Short mmCIF file of N, CA and C in Angstrom, two decimals:
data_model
loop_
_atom_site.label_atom_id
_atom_site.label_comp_id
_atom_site.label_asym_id
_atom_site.label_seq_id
_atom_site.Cartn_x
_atom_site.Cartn_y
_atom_site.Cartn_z
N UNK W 1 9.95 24.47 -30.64
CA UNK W 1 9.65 23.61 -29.51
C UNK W 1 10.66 22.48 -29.43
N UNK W 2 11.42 22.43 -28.45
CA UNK W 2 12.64 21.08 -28.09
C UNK W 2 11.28 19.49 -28.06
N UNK W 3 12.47 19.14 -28.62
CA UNK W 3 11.83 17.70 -28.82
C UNK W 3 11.31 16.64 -27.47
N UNK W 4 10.60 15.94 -27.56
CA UNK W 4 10.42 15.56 -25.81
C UNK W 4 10.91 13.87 -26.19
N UNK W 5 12.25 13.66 -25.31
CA UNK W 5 12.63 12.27 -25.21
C UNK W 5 11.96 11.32 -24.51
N UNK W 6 11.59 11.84 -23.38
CA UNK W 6 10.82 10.79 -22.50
C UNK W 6 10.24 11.15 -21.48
N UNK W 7 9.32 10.70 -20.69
CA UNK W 7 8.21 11.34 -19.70
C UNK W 7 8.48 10.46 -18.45
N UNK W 8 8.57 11.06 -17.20
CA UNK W 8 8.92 10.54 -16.60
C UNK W 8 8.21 10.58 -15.13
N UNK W 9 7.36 9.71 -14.81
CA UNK W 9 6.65 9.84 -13.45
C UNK W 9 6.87 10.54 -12.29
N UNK W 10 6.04 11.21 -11.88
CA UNK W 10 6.45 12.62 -10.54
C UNK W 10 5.59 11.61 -9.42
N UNK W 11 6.11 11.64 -8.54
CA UNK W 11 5.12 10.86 -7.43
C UNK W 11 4.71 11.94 -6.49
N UNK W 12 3.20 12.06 -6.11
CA UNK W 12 2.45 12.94 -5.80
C UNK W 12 2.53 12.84 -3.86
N UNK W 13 1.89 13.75 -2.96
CA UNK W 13 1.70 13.79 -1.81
C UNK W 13 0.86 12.78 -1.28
N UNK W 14 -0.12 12.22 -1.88
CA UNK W 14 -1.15 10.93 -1.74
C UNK W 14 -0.17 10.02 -1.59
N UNK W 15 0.68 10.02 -2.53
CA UNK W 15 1.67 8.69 -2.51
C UNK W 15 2.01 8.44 -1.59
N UNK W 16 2.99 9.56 -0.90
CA UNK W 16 3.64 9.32 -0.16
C UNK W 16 3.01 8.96 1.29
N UNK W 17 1.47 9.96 1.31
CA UNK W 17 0.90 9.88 2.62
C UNK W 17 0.30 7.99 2.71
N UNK W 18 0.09 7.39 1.42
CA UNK W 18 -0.45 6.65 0.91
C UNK W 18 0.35 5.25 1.46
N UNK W 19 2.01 5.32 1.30
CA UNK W 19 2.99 4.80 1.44
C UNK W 19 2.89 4.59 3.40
N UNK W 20 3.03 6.06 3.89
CA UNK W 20 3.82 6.06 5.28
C UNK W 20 2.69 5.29 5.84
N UNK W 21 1.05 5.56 5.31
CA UNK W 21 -0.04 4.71 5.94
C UNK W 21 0.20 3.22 6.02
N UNK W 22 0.39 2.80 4.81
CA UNK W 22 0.55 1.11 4.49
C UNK W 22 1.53 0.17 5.60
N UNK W 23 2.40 1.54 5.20
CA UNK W 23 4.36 0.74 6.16
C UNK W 23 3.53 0.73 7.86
N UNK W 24 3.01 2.17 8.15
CA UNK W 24 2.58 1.77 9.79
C UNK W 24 1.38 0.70 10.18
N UNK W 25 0.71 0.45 8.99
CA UNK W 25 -0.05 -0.48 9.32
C UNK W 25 0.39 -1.88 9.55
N UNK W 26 1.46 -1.86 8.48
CA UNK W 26 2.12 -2.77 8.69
C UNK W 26 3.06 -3.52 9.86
N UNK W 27 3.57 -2.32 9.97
CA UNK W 27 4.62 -2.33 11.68
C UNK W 27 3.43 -2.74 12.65
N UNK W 28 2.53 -2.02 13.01
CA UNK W 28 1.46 -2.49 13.79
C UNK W 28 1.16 -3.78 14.00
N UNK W 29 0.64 -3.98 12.61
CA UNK W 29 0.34 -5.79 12.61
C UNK W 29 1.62 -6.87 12.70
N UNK W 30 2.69 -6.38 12.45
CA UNK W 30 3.90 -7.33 12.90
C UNK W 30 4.17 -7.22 14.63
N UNK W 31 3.73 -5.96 15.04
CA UNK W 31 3.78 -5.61 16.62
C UNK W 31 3.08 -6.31 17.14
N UNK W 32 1.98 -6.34 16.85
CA UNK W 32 0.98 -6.98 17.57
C UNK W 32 1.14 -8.51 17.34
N UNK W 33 1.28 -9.25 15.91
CA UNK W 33 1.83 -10.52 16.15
C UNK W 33 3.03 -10.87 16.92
N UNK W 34 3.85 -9.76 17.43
CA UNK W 34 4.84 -10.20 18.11
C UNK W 34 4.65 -10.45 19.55
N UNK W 35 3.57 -9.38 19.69
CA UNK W 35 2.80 -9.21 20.96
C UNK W 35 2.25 -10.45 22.20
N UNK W 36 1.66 -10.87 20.72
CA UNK W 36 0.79 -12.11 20.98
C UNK W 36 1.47 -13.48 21.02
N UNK W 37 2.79 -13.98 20.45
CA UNK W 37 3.54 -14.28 20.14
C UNK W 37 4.40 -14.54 21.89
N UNK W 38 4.58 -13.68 22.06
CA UNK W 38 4.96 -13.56 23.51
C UNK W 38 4.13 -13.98 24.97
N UNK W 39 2.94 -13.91 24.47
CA UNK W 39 1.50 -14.13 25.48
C UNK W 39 1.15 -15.88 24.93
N UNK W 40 1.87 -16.19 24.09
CA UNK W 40 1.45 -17.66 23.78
C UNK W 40 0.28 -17.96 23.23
N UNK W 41 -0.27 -17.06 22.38
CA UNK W 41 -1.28 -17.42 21.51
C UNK W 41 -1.16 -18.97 20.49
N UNK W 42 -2.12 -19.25 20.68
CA UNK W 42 -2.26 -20.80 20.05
C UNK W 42 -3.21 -20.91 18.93
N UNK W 43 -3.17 -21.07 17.47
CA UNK W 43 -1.90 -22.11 16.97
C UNK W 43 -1.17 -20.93 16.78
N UNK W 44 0.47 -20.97 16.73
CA UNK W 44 1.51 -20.22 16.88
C UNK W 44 1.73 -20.16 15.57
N UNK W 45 1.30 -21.08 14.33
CA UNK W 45 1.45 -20.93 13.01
C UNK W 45 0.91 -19.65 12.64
N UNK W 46 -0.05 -19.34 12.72
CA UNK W 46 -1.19 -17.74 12.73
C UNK W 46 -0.51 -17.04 13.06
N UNK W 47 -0.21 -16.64 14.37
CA UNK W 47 0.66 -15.32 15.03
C UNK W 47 1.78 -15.27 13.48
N UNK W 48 2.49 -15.86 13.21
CA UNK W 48 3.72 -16.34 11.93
C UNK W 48 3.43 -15.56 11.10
N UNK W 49 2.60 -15.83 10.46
CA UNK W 49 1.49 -16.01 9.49
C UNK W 49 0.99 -14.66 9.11
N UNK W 50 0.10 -14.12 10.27
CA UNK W 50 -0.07 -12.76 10.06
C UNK W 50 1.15 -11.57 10.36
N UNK W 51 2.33 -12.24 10.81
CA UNK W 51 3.45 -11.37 11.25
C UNK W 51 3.96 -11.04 9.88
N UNK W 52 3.94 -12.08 9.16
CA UNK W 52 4.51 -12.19 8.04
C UNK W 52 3.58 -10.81 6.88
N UNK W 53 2.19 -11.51 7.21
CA UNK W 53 2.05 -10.27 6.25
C UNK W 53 2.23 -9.17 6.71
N UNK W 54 2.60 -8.44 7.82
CA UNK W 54 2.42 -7.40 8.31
C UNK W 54 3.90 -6.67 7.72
N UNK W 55 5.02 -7.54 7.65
CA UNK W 55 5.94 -7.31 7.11
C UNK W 55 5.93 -7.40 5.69
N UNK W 56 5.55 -8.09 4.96
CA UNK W 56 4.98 -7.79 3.56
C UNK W 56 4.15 -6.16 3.28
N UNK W 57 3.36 -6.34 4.32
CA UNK W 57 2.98 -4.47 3.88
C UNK W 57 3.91 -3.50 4.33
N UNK W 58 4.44 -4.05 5.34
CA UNK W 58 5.63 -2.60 5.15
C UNK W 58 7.04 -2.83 3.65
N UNK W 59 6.65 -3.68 3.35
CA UNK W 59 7.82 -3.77 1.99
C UNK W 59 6.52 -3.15 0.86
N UNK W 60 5.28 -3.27 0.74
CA UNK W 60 4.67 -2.84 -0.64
C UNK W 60 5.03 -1.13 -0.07
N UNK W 61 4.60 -0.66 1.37
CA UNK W 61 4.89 0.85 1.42
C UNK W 61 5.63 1.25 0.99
N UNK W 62 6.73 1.01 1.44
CA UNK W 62 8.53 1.28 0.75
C UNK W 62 8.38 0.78 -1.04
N UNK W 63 8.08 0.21 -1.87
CA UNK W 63 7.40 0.21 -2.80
C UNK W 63 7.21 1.39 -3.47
N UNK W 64 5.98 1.09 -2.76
CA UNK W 64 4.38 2.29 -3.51
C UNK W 64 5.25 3.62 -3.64
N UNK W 65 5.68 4.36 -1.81
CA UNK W 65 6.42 5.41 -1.89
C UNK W 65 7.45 5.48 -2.85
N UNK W 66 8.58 4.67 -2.70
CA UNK W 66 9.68 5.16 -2.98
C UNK W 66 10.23 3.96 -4.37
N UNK W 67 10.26 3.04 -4.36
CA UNK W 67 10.79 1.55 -5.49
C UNK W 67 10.05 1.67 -6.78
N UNK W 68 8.97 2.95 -6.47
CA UNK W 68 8.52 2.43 -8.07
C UNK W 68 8.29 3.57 -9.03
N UNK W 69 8.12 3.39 -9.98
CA UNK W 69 8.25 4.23 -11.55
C UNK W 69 7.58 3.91 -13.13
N UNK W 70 7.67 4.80 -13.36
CA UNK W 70 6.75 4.88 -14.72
C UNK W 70 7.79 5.56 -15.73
N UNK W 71 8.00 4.96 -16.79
CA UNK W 71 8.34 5.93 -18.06
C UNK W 71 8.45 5.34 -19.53
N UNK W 72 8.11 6.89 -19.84
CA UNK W 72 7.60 6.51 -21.69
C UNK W 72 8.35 7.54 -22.66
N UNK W 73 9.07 6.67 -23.25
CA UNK W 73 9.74 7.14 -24.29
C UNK W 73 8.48 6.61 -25.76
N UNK W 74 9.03 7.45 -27.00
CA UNK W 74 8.26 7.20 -28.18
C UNK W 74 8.15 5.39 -28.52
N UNK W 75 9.44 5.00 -27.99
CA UNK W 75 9.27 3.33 -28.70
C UNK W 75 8.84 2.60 -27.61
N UNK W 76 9.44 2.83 -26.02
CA UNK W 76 9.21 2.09 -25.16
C UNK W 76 7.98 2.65 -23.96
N UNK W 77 7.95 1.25 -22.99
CA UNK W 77 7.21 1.97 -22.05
C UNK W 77 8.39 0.82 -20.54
N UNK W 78 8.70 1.26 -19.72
CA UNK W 78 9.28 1.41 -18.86
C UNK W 78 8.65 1.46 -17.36
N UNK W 79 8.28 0.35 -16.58
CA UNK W 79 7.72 0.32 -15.34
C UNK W 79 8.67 -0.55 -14.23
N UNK W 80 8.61 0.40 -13.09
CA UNK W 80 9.26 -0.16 -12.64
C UNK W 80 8.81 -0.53 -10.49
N UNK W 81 9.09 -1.70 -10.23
CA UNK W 81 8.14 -2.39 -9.62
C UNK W 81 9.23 -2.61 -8.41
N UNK W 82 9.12 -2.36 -7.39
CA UNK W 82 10.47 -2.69 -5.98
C UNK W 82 11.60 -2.48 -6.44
N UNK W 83 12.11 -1.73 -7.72
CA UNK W 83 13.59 -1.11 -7.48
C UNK W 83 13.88 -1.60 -8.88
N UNK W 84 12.92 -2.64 -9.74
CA UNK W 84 13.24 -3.55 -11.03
C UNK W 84 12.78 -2.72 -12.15
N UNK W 85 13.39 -2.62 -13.23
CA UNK W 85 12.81 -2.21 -14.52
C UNK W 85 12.31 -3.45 -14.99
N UNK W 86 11.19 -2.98 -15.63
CA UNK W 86 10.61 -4.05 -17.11
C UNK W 86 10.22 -3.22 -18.12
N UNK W 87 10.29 -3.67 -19.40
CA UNK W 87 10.73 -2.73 -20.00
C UNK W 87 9.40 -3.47 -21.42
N UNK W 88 8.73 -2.79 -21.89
CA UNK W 88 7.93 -3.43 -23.07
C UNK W 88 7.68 -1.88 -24.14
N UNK W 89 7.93 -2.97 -25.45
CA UNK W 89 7.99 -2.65 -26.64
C UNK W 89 6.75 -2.48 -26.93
N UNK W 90 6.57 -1.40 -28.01
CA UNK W 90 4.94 -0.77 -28.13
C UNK W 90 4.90 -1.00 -29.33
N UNK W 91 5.39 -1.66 -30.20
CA UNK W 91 5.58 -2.22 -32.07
C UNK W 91 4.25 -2.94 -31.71
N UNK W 92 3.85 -4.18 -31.32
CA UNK W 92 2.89 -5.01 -31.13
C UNK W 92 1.25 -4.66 -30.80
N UNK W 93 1.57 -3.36 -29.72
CA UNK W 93 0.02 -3.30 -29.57
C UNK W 93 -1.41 -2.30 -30.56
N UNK W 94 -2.31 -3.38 -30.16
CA UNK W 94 -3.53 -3.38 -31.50
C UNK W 94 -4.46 -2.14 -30.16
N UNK W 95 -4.56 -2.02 -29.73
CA UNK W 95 -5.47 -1.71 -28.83
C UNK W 95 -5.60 -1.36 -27.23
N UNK W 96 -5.74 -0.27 -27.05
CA UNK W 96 -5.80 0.20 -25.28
C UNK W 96 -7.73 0.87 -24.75
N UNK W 97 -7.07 0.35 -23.85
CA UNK W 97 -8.52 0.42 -22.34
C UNK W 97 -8.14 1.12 -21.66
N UNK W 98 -8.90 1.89 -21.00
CA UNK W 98 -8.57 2.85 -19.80
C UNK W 98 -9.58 2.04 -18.89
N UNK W 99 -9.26 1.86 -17.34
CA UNK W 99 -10.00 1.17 -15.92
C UNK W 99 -10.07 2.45 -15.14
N UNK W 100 -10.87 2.20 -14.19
CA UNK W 100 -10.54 2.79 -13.42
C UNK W 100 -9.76 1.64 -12.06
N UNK W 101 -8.98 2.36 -11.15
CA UNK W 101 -7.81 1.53 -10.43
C UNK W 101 -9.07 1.24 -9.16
N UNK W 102 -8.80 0.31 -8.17
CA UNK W 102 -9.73 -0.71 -7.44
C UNK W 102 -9.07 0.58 -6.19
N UNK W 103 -7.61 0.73 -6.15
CA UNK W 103 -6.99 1.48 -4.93
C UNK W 103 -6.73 3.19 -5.19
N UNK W 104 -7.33 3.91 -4.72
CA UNK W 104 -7.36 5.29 -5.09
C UNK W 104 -8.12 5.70 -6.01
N UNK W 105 -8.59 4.67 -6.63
CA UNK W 105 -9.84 5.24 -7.90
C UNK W 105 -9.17 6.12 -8.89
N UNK W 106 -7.93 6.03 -9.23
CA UNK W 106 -7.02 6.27 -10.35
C UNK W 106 -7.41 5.72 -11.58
N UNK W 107 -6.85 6.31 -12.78
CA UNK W 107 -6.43 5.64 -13.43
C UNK W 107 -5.86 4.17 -13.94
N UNK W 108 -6.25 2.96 -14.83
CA UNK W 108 -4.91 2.35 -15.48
C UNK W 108 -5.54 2.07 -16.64
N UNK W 109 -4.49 1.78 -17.49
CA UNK W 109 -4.19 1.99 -18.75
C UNK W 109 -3.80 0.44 -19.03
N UNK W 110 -4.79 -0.42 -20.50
CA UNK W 110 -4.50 -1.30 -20.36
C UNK W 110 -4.05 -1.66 -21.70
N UNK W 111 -3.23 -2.14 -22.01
CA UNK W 111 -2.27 -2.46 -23.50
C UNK W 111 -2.66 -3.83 -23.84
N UNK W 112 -3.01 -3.95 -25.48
CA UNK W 112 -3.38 -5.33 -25.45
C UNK W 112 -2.80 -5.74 -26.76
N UNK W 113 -2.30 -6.59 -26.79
CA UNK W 113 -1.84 -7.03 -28.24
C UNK W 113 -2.08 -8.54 -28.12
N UNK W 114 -1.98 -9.00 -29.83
CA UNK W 114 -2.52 -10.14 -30.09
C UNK W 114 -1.48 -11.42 -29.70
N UNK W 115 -0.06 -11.34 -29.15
CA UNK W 115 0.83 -12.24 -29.02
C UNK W 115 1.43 -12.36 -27.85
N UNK W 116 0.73 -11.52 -26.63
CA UNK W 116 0.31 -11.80 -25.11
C UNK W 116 -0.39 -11.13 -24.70
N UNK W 117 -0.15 -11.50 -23.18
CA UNK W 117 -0.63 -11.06 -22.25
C UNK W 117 -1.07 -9.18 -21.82
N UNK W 118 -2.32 -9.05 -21.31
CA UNK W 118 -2.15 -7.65 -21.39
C UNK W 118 -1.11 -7.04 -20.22
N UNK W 119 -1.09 -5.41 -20.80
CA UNK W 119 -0.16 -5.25 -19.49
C UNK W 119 -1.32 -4.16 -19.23
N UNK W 120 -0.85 -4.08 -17.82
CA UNK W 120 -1.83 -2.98 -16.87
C UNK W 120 -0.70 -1.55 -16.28
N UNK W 121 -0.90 -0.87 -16.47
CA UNK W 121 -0.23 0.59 -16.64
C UNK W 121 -1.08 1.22 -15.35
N UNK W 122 -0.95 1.20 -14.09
CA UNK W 122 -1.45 1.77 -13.16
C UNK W 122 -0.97 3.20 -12.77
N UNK W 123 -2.03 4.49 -12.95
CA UNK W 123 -1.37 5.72 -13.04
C UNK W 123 -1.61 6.40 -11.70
N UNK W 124 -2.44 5.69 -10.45
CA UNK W 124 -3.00 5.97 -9.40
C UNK W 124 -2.11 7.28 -8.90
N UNK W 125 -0.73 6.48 -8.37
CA UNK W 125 0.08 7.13 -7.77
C UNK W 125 0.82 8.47 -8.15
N UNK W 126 0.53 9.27 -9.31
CA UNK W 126 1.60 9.69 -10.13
C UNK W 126 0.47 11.24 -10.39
N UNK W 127 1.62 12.26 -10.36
CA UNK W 127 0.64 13.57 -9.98
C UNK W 127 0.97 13.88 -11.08
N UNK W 128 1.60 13.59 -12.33
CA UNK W 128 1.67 13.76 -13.95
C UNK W 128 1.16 12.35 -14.59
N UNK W 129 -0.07 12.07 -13.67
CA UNK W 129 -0.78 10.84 -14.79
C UNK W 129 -1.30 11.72 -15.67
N UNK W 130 -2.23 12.86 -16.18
CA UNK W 130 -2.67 13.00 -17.38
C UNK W 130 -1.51 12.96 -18.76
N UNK W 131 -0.38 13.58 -17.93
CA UNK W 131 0.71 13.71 -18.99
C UNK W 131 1.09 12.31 -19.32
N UNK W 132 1.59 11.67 -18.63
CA UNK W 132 1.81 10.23 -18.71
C UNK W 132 1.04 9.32 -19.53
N UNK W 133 -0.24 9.33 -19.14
CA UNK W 133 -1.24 8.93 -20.12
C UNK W 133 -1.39 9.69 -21.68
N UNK W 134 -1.60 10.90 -21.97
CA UNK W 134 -1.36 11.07 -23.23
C UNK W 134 0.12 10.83 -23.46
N UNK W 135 1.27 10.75 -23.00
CA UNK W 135 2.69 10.51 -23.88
C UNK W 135 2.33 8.93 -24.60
N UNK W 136 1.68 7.64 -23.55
CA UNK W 136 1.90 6.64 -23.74
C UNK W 136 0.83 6.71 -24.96
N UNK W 137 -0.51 7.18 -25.11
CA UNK W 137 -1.04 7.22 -26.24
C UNK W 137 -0.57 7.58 -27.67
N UNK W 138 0.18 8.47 -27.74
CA UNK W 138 0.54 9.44 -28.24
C UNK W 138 2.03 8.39 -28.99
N UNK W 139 2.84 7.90 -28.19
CA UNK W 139 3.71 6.67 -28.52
C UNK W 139 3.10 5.33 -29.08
N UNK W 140 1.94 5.10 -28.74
CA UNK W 140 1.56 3.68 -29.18
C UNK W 140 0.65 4.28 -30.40
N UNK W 141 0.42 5.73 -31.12
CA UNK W 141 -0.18 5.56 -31.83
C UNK W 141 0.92 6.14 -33.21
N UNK W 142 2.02 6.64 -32.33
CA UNK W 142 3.59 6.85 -33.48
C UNK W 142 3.84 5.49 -33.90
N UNK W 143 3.45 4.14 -33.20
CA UNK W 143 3.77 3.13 -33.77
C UNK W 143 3.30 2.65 -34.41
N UNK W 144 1.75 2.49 -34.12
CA UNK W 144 0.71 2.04 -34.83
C UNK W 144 -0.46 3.16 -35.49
N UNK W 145 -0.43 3.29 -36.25
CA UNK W 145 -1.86 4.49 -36.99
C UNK W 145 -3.14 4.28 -36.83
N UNK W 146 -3.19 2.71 -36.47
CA UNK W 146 -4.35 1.99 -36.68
C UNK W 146 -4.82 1.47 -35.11
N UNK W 147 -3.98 2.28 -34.47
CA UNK W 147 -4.40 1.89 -32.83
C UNK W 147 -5.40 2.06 -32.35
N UNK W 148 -6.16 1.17 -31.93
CA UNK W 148 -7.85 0.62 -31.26
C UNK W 148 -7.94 1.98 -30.04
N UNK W 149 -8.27 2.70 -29.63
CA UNK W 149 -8.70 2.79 -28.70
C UNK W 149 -10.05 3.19 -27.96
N UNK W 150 -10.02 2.28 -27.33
CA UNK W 150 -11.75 1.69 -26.53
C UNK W 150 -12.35 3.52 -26.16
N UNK W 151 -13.74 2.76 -26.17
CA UNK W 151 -14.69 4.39 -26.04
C UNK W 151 -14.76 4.87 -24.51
N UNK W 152 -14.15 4.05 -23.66
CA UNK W 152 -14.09 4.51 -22.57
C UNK W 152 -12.71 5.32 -22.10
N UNK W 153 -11.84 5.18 -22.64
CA UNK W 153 -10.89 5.89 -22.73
C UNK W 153 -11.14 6.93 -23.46
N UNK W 154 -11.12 6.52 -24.69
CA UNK W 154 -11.25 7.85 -25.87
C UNK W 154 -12.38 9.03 -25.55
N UNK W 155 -13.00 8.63 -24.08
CA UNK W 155 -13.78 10.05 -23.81
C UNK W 155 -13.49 10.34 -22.84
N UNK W 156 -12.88 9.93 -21.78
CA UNK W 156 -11.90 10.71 -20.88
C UNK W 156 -10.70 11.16 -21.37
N UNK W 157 -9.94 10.82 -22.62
CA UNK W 157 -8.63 11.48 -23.11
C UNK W 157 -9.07 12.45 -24.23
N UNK W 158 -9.46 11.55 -25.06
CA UNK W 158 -9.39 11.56 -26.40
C UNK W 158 -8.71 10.87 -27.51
N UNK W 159 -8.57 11.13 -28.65
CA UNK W 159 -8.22 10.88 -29.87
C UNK W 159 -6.21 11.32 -30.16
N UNK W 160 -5.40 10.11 -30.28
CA UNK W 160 -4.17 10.93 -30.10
C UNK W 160 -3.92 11.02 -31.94
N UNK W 161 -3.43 12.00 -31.82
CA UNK W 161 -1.93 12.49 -31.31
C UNK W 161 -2.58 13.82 -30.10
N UNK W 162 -1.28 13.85 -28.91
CA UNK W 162 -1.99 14.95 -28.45
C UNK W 162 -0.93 16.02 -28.11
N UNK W 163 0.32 15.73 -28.97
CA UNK W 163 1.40 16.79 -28.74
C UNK W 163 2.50 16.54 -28.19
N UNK W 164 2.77 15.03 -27.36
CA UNK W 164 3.50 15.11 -26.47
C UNK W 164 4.81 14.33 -27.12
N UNK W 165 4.62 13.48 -28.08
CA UNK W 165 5.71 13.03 -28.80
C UNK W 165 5.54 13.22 -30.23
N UNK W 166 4.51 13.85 -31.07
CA UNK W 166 4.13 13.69 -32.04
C UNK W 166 3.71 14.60 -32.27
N UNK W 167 3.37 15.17 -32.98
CA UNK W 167 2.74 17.07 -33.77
C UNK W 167 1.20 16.93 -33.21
N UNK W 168 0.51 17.99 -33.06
CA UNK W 168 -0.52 17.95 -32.04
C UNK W 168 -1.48 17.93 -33.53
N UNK W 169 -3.02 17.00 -33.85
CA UNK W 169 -3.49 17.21 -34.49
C UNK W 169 -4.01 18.37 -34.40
N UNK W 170 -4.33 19.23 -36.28
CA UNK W 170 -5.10 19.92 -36.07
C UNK W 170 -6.13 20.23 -36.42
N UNK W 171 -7.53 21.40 -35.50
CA UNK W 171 -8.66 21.10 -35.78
C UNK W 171 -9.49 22.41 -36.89
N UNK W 172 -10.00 21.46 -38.18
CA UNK W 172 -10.19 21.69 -39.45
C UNK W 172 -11.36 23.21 -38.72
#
C-alpha cells in the first residue's frame, strides 16, 4: 500500500449550488439597494448599508465555491479561507469534538489544546468529509496517543487509528 502524504478537500455539487445561491442573493440585494438608491429612499445611510452587505455576500459565495480549502497532512492541518492559507500544528492538541455545522447541518471538527484558542474545522462543504475527518483524527492521534476524543464524535467516527495515515487498528 503507497504511503498517503496528504488529504486534500474535493468540493461537492451542494457547494457549488450553495455558492451560485449566496453570490445571486447577493447581486439582488445590492440591485435592489441600488434601485432604491435611485428612487431616493431616506435615510440614504441604509440603502449603503444594506448595499454593502449585499456585496459582502457575493464575496463569501466566491469564497464558499471557489477561495476555500481543507488539508491534512500527518503533522499539519491546513485551511484555507478567501484564497489565504493558515496553517496549525497538531503537536499541542489534548482533545477533539465533533458539532454539528449551524449551515448545511454538516459536520465540524473542533481541536482544543491547552495553550489556545480552539480551532473549528468546518467539513460542511466537502464531498470527502468522512475521509477528511478520519485523516485529521488519525494525524492528531500519530501525534498524541493520549488524544481525548469526546463521545460524541467517537460514535459517529470512532476510535483512531483508522488507516489513513497510520496502520489500521486491528480487531482481536
Amino acid at each position: 500500500m503507497a504511503e498517503v502524504l496528504r488529504v486534500i478537500s474535493k468540493r461537492s455539487i451542494q457547494t457549488y449550488v450553495l455558492a451560485v445561491g449566496m453570490m445571486g442573493m447577493g447581486l439582488g440585494l445590492a440591485a435592489l439597494c441600488a434601485a432604491a438608491w435611485l428612487q431616493g429612499v431616506e435615510p440614504r445611510w441604509s440603502v449603503v448599508l444594506f448595499g454593502l452587505l449585499g456585496l459582502y455576500m457575493v464575496f463569501l459565495g466566491v469564497d464558499e465555491g471557489w477561495l476555500s480549502g481543507l488539508e491534512v497532512t500527518p503533522h499539519r492541518l491546513r485551511i484555507r479561507s478567501f484564497g489565504r492559507w493558515e496553517e496549525y500544528s497538531l503537536t499541542q492538541i489534548e482533545a477533539v469534538d465533533g458539532l454539528r455545522d449551524m449551515l448545511g447541518g454538516g459536520m465540524q471538527i473542533v481541536l482544543m489544546a491547552a495553550q489556545r484558542d480552539p480551532v473549528r474545522v468546518a467539513l460542511r462543504r466537502y464531498s470527502n468529509a468522512g475521509l477528511l475527518a478520519q485523516a485529521l483524527l488519525d494525524a492528531l492521534w500519530l501525534e498524541n496517543k493520549e488524544l481525548v476524543v469526546m463521545p460524541r464524535l467517537s460514535r459517529r467516527l470512532g476510535q483512531p487509528p483508522f488507516g489513513v495515515f497510520s496502520a489500521k487498528k486491528s480487531k482481536p
